[in-house]
């Protein structure tokens, strides 16, 4: 990865910056010499997860709050990374109206302020696990999105891309849509509606059997958070990325049962696995990204193997266990 000196002394707003991707991304930007503003309402993240750096300013607030948005955009950010979201498929099924407000009205508000203040580039965290459907060919390529979706979260993640494209087309805003695939790694606290790897790590360390929905042969394109962040950093600079949707994945898929067994081995958990019924909305038995476009435009090349990523995640859990145990809410 090149140095990206372009970020030196720039101001970067990261909404949702206290989460897994955000906390790792903001630390990288601070190390590159940028001034970073984190805007996060801590609805699914924790302040202790934010790196301690004089280059990072944390503002607790909501993207739906105009007073807070005026405060952060008064600082005239050069770049906006919009990671804030009403997260998780099941959460959106349970709370569809809130999902629409946060992921629909929320991104519209942030885009409006970004356009009015002349932001140089706006990078949006979309979902490769969301915008591709059962009618999309595998591995998923960026042109093959679907409108036959299964959860409100998938719908609103696609809606976010439609809004960014609208601002690009009408206002000539420099936008990039980043389609994440199954991010995991240090910084992701387990809890209700959270992702499978942190939850499995938490339950396994507590000696509980890991619940697999389905038969375990389902696969996912798990991508280590550091690789995701490197792709996002490139998206802020590379000119060819403007106006594009780009997958950020590992380009490899792994079986759920293998992931569960690896986590139990790391923690020494002998409780094993418990198979449970697949959720109604969980129709995708296989997820796999094509990352050729990211390689061509961004020079993107995932560096961390799945096994190494799991080990680093386990190390982070061990180092931060007291905070994680206190914060986890199920």
PDB file of N, CA and C in Angstrom, residues 17-20 22-24 26-27 38 40-42 44-53 56 58 60 185-191 194 198 202 313 315-329:
ATOM      1  N   UNK A  17     -18.101   6.439  13.141  1.00  0.00           N
ATOM      2  CA  UNK A  17     -16.667   6.185  13.271  1.00  0.00           C
ATOM      3  C   UNK A  17     -16.236   5.438  14.500  1.00  0.00           C
ATOM      4  N   UNK A  18     -17.176   5.093  15.395  1.00  0.00           N
ATOM      5  CA  UNK A  18     -16.807   4.333  16.592  1.00  0.00           C
ATOM      6  C   UNK A  18     -17.007   2.840  16.414  1.00  0.00           C
ATOM      7  N   UNK A  19     -17.532   2.425  15.275  1.00  0.00           N
ATOM      8  CA  UNK A  19     -17.762   1.009  15.011  1.00  0.00           C
ATOM      9  C   UNK A  19     -16.496   0.301  14.567  1.00  0.00           C
ATOM     10  N   UNK A  20     -16.648  -0.925  14.117  1.00  0.00           N
ATOM     11  CA  UNK A  20     -15.489  -1.743  13.743  1.00  0.00           C
ATOM     12  C   UNK A  20     -14.703  -1.106  12.597  1.00  0.00           C
ATOM     13  N   UNK A  22     -15.128   1.925  11.276  1.00  0.00           N
ATOM     14  CA  UNK A  22     -14.834   3.320  11.574  1.00  0.00           C
ATOM     15  C   UNK A  22     -13.664   3.509  12.516  1.00  0.00           C
ATOM     16  N   UNK A  23     -13.599   2.722  13.589  1.00  0.00           N
ATOM     17  CA  UNK A  23     -12.525   2.893  14.573  1.00  0.00           C
ATOM     18  C   UNK A  23     -11.173   2.544  13.970  1.00  0.00           C
ATOM     19  N   UNK A  24     -11.124   1.520  13.125  1.00  0.00           N
ATOM     20  CA  UNK A  24      -9.869   1.173  12.464  1.00  0.00           C
ATOM     21  C   UNK A  24      -9.501   2.187  11.390  1.00  0.00           C
ATOM     22  N   UNK A  26     -10.406   5.439  11.202  1.00  0.00           N
ATOM     23  CA  UNK A  26     -10.016   6.741  11.756  1.00  0.00           C
ATOM     24  C   UNK A  26      -8.596   6.707  12.312  1.00  0.00           C
ATOM     25  N   UNK A  27      -8.198   5.595  12.894  1.00  0.00           N
ATOM     26  CA  UNK A  27      -6.818   5.487  13.375  1.00  0.00           C
ATOM     27  C   UNK A  27      -5.840   5.560  12.213  1.00  0.00           C
ATOM     28  N   UNK A  38     -15.108  12.199  14.234  1.00  0.00           N
ATOM     29  CA  UNK A  38     -16.017  11.064  14.328  1.00  0.00           C
ATOM     30  C   UNK A  38     -17.375  11.569  14.793  1.00  0.00           C
ATOM     31  N   UNK A  40     -20.875   9.875  15.878  1.00  0.00           N
ATOM     32  CA  UNK A  40     -21.472   8.573  16.178  1.00  0.00           C
ATOM     33  C   UNK A  40     -22.411   8.740  17.366  1.00  0.00           C
ATOM     34  N   UNK A  41     -23.609   8.163  17.269  1.00  0.00           N
ATOM     35  CA  UNK A  41     -24.546   8.259  18.386  1.00  0.00           C
ATOM     36  C   UNK A  41     -24.383   7.121  19.386  1.00  0.00           C
ATOM     37  N   UNK A  42     -23.421   6.238  19.145  1.00  0.00           N
ATOM     38  CA  UNK A  42     -23.098   5.116  20.036  1.00  0.00           C
ATOM     39  C   UNK A  42     -24.290   4.183  20.245  1.00  0.00           C
ATOM     40  N   UNK A  44     -24.735   1.515  18.497  1.00  0.00           N
ATOM     41  CA  UNK A  44     -24.217   0.162  18.332  1.00  0.00           C
ATOM     42  C   UNK A  44     -22.700   0.151  18.393  1.00  0.00           C
ATOM     43  N   UNK A  45     -22.117   1.142  19.073  1.00  0.00           N
ATOM     44  CA  UNK A  45     -20.665   1.245  19.206  1.00  0.00           C
ATOM     45  C   UNK A  45     -20.345   1.862  20.567  1.00  0.00           C
ATOM     46  N   UNK A  46     -19.046   1.968  20.873  1.00  0.00           N
ATOM     47  CA  UNK A  46     -18.641   2.368  22.217  1.00  0.00           C
ATOM     48  C   UNK A  46     -17.443   3.295  22.141  1.00  0.00           C
ATOM     49  N   UNK A  47     -17.458   4.312  22.993  1.00  0.00           N
ATOM     50  CA  UNK A  47     -16.407   5.322  22.956  1.00  0.00           C
ATOM     51  C   UNK A  47     -15.045   4.725  23.296  1.00  0.00           C
ATOM     52  N   UNK A  48     -15.015   3.685  24.139  1.00  0.00           N
ATOM     53  CA  UNK A  48     -13.727   3.088  24.495  1.00  0.00           C
ATOM     54  C   UNK A  48     -13.037   2.446  23.288  1.00  0.00           C
ATOM     55  N   UNK A  49     -13.788   2.238  22.229  1.00  0.00           N
ATOM     56  CA  UNK A  49     -13.257   1.600  21.027  1.00  0.00           C
ATOM     57  C   UNK A  49     -12.528   2.583  20.115  1.00  0.00           C
ATOM     58  N   UNK A  50     -12.620   3.882  20.411  1.00  0.00           N
ATOM     59  CA  UNK A  50     -11.999   4.911  19.571  1.00  0.00           C
ATOM     60  C   UNK A  50     -10.538   5.079  19.967  1.00  0.00           C
ATOM     61  N   UNK A  51      -9.661   5.168  18.981  1.00  0.00           N
ATOM     62  CA  UNK A  51      -8.231   5.339  19.245  1.00  0.00           C
ATOM     63  C   UNK A  51      -7.973   6.663  19.957  1.00  0.00           C
ATOM     64  N   UNK A  52      -7.038   6.649  20.881  1.00  0.00           N
ATOM     65  CA  UNK A  52      -6.647   7.843  21.623  1.00  0.00           C
ATOM     66  C   UNK A  52      -5.596   8.592  20.795  1.00  0.00           C
ATOM     67  N   UNK A  53      -6.035   9.654  20.128  1.00  0.00           N
ATOM     68  CA  UNK A  53      -5.127  10.418  19.273  1.00  0.00           C
ATOM     69  C   UNK A  53      -5.533  11.879  19.286  1.00  0.00           C
ATOM     70  N   UNK A  56      -7.864  12.983  16.474  1.00  0.00           N
ATOM     71  CA  UNK A  56      -9.237  12.485  16.382  1.00  0.00           C
ATOM     72  C   UNK A  56     -10.138  13.237  17.350  1.00  0.00           C
ATOM     73  N   UNK A  58     -14.012  13.291  18.746  1.00  0.00           N
ATOM     74  CA  UNK A  58     -15.250  12.525  18.810  1.00  0.00           C
ATOM     75  C   UNK A  58     -16.416  13.431  19.180  1.00  0.00           C
ATOM     76  N   UNK A  60     -20.441  13.018  19.903  1.00  0.00           N
ATOM     77  CA  UNK A  60     -21.582  12.124  20.062  1.00  0.00           C
ATOM     78  C   UNK A  60     -22.819  12.818  19.513  1.00  0.00           C
ATOM     79  N   UNK A 185     -13.163  -8.438  12.451  1.00  0.00           N
ATOM     80  CA  UNK A 185     -11.855  -8.086  12.978  1.00  0.00           C
ATOM     81  C   UNK A 185     -11.939  -7.326  14.283  1.00  0.00           C
ATOM     82  N   UNK A 186     -10.800  -6.895  14.809  1.00  0.00           N
ATOM     83  CA  UNK A 186     -10.763  -6.113  16.041  1.00  0.00           C
ATOM     84  C   UNK A 186     -11.633  -4.871  15.940  1.00  0.00           C
ATOM     85  N   UNK A 187     -12.316  -4.557  17.020  1.00  0.00           N
ATOM     86  CA  UNK A 187     -13.159  -3.367  17.055  1.00  0.00           C
ATOM     87  C   UNK A 187     -14.632  -3.648  16.952  1.00  0.00           C
ATOM     88  N   UNK A 188     -15.017  -4.892  16.665  1.00  0.00           N
ATOM     89  CA  UNK A 188     -16.437  -5.220  16.558  1.00  0.00           C
ATOM     90  C   UNK A 188     -16.904  -5.907  17.833  1.00  0.00           C
ATOM     91  N   UNK A 189     -17.732  -5.199  18.569  1.00  0.00           N
ATOM     92  CA  UNK A 189     -18.236  -5.690  19.853  1.00  0.00           C
ATOM     93  C   UNK A 189     -19.454  -6.574  19.601  1.00  0.00           C
ATOM     94  N   UNK A 190     -19.545  -7.728  20.265  1.00  0.00           N
ATOM     95  CA  UNK A 190     -20.693  -8.609  20.058  1.00  0.00           C
ATOM     96  C   UNK A 190     -21.967  -8.051  20.678  1.00  0.00           C
ATOM     97  N   UNK A 191     -23.093  -8.599  20.269  1.00  0.00           N
ATOM     98  CA  UNK A 191     -24.370  -8.180  20.832  1.00  0.00           C
ATOM     99  C   UNK A 191     -25.524  -8.555  19.922  1.00  0.00           C
ATOM    100  N   UNK A 194     -25.657  -8.167  16.054  1.00  0.00           N
ATOM    101  CA  UNK A 194     -24.288  -8.009  15.554  1.00  0.00           C
ATOM    102  C   UNK A 194     -23.906  -9.183  14.659  1.00  0.00           C
ATOM    103  N   UNK A 198     -17.988 -11.975  15.831  1.00  0.00           N
ATOM    104  CA  UNK A 198     -17.846 -11.498  17.218  1.00  0.00           C
ATOM    105  C   UNK A 198     -18.787 -12.201  18.185  1.00  0.00           C
ATOM    106  N   UNK A 202     -17.559 -14.454  21.355  1.00  0.00           N
ATOM    107  CA  UNK A 202     -18.035 -14.160  22.714  1.00  0.00           C
ATOM    108  C   UNK A 202     -18.637 -15.406  23.355  1.00  0.00           C
ATOM    109  N   UNK A 313      -8.421 -11.320  15.740  1.00  0.00           N
ATOM    110  CA  UNK A 313      -9.685 -10.991  16.402  1.00  0.00           C
ATOM    111  C   UNK A 313      -9.732 -11.610  17.784  1.00  0.00           C
ATOM    112  N   UNK A 315      -7.156 -12.361  19.653  1.00  0.00           N
ATOM    113  CA  UNK A 315      -6.213 -11.606  20.488  1.00  0.00           C
ATOM    114  C   UNK A 315      -6.849 -10.322  20.994  1.00  0.00           C
ATOM    115  N   UNK A 316      -7.590  -9.632  20.111  1.00  0.00           N
ATOM    116  CA  UNK A 316      -8.259  -8.385  20.519  1.00  0.00           C
ATOM    117  C   UNK A 316      -9.299  -8.664  21.595  1.00  0.00           C
ATOM    118  N   UNK A 317     -10.047  -9.752  21.458  1.00  0.00           N
ATOM    119  CA  UNK A 317     -11.018 -10.125  22.479  1.00  0.00           C
ATOM    120  C   UNK A 317     -10.326 -10.361  23.820  1.00  0.00           C
ATOM    121  N   UNK A 318      -9.215 -11.056  23.813  1.00  0.00           N
ATOM    122  CA  UNK A 318      -8.496 -11.343  25.055  1.00  0.00           C
ATOM    123  C   UNK A 318      -7.966 -10.057  25.692  1.00  0.00           C
ATOM    124  N   UNK A 319      -7.446  -9.150  24.872  1.00  0.00           N
ATOM    125  CA  UNK A 319      -6.873  -7.909  25.386  1.00  0.00           C
ATOM    126  C   UNK A 319      -7.932  -6.942  25.904  1.00  0.00           C
ATOM    127  N   UNK A 320      -9.147  -7.023  25.379  1.00  0.00           N
ATOM    128  CA  UNK A 320     -10.201  -6.064  25.733  1.00  0.00           C
ATOM    129  C   UNK A 320     -11.410  -6.750  26.377  1.00  0.00           C
ATOM    130  N   UNK A 321     -11.187  -7.913  26.976  1.00  0.00           N
ATOM    131  CA  UNK A 321     -12.299  -8.737  27.432  1.00  0.00           C
ATOM    132  C   UNK A 321     -13.194  -8.028  28.438  1.00  0.00           C
ATOM    133  N   UNK A 322     -12.636  -7.298  29.366  1.00  0.00           N
ATOM    134  CA  UNK A 322     -13.463  -6.649  30.387  1.00  0.00           C
ATOM    135  C   UNK A 322     -14.414  -5.636  29.752  1.00  0.00           C
ATOM    136  N   UNK A 323     -13.900  -4.808  28.836  1.00  0.00           N
ATOM    137  CA  UNK A 323     -14.758  -3.824  28.152  1.00  0.00           C
ATOM    138  C   UNK A 323     -15.789  -4.531  27.277  1.00  0.00           C
ATOM    139  N   UNK A 324     -15.368  -5.575  26.576  1.00  0.00           N
ATOM    140  CA  UNK A 324     -16.290  -6.303  25.695  1.00  0.00           C
ATOM    141  C   UNK A 324     -17.389  -6.965  26.507  1.00  0.00           C
ATOM    142  N   UNK A 325     -17.013  -7.630  27.597  1.00  0.00           N
ATOM    143  CA  UNK A 325     -17.998  -8.334  28.414  1.00  0.00           C
ATOM    144  C   UNK A 325     -19.018  -7.367  29.000  1.00  0.00           C
ATOM    145  N   UNK A 326     -18.555  -6.196  29.411  1.00  0.00           N
ATOM    146  CA  UNK A 326     -19.459  -5.190  29.990  1.00  0.00           C
ATOM    147  C   UNK A 326     -20.352  -4.551  28.931  1.00  0.00           C
ATOM    148  N   UNK A 327     -19.866  -4.424  27.704  1.00  0.00           N
ATOM    149  CA  UNK A 327     -20.593  -3.726  26.655  1.00  0.00           C
ATOM    150  C   UNK A 327     -21.576  -4.613  25.898  1.00  0.00           C
ATOM    151  N   UNK A 328     -21.293  -5.915  25.803  1.00  0.00           N
ATOM    152  CA  UNK A 328     -22.103  -6.812  24.990  1.00  0.00           C
ATOM    153  C   UNK A 328     -23.535  -6.874  25.517  1.00  0.00           C
ATOM    154  N   UNK A 329     -24.500  -6.661  24.615  1.00  0.00           N
ATOM    155  CA  UNK A 329     -25.906  -6.686  24.994  1.00  0.00           C
ATOM    156  C   UNK A 329     -26.659  -7.626  24.056  1.00  0.00           C
TER     157      UNK A 329
END
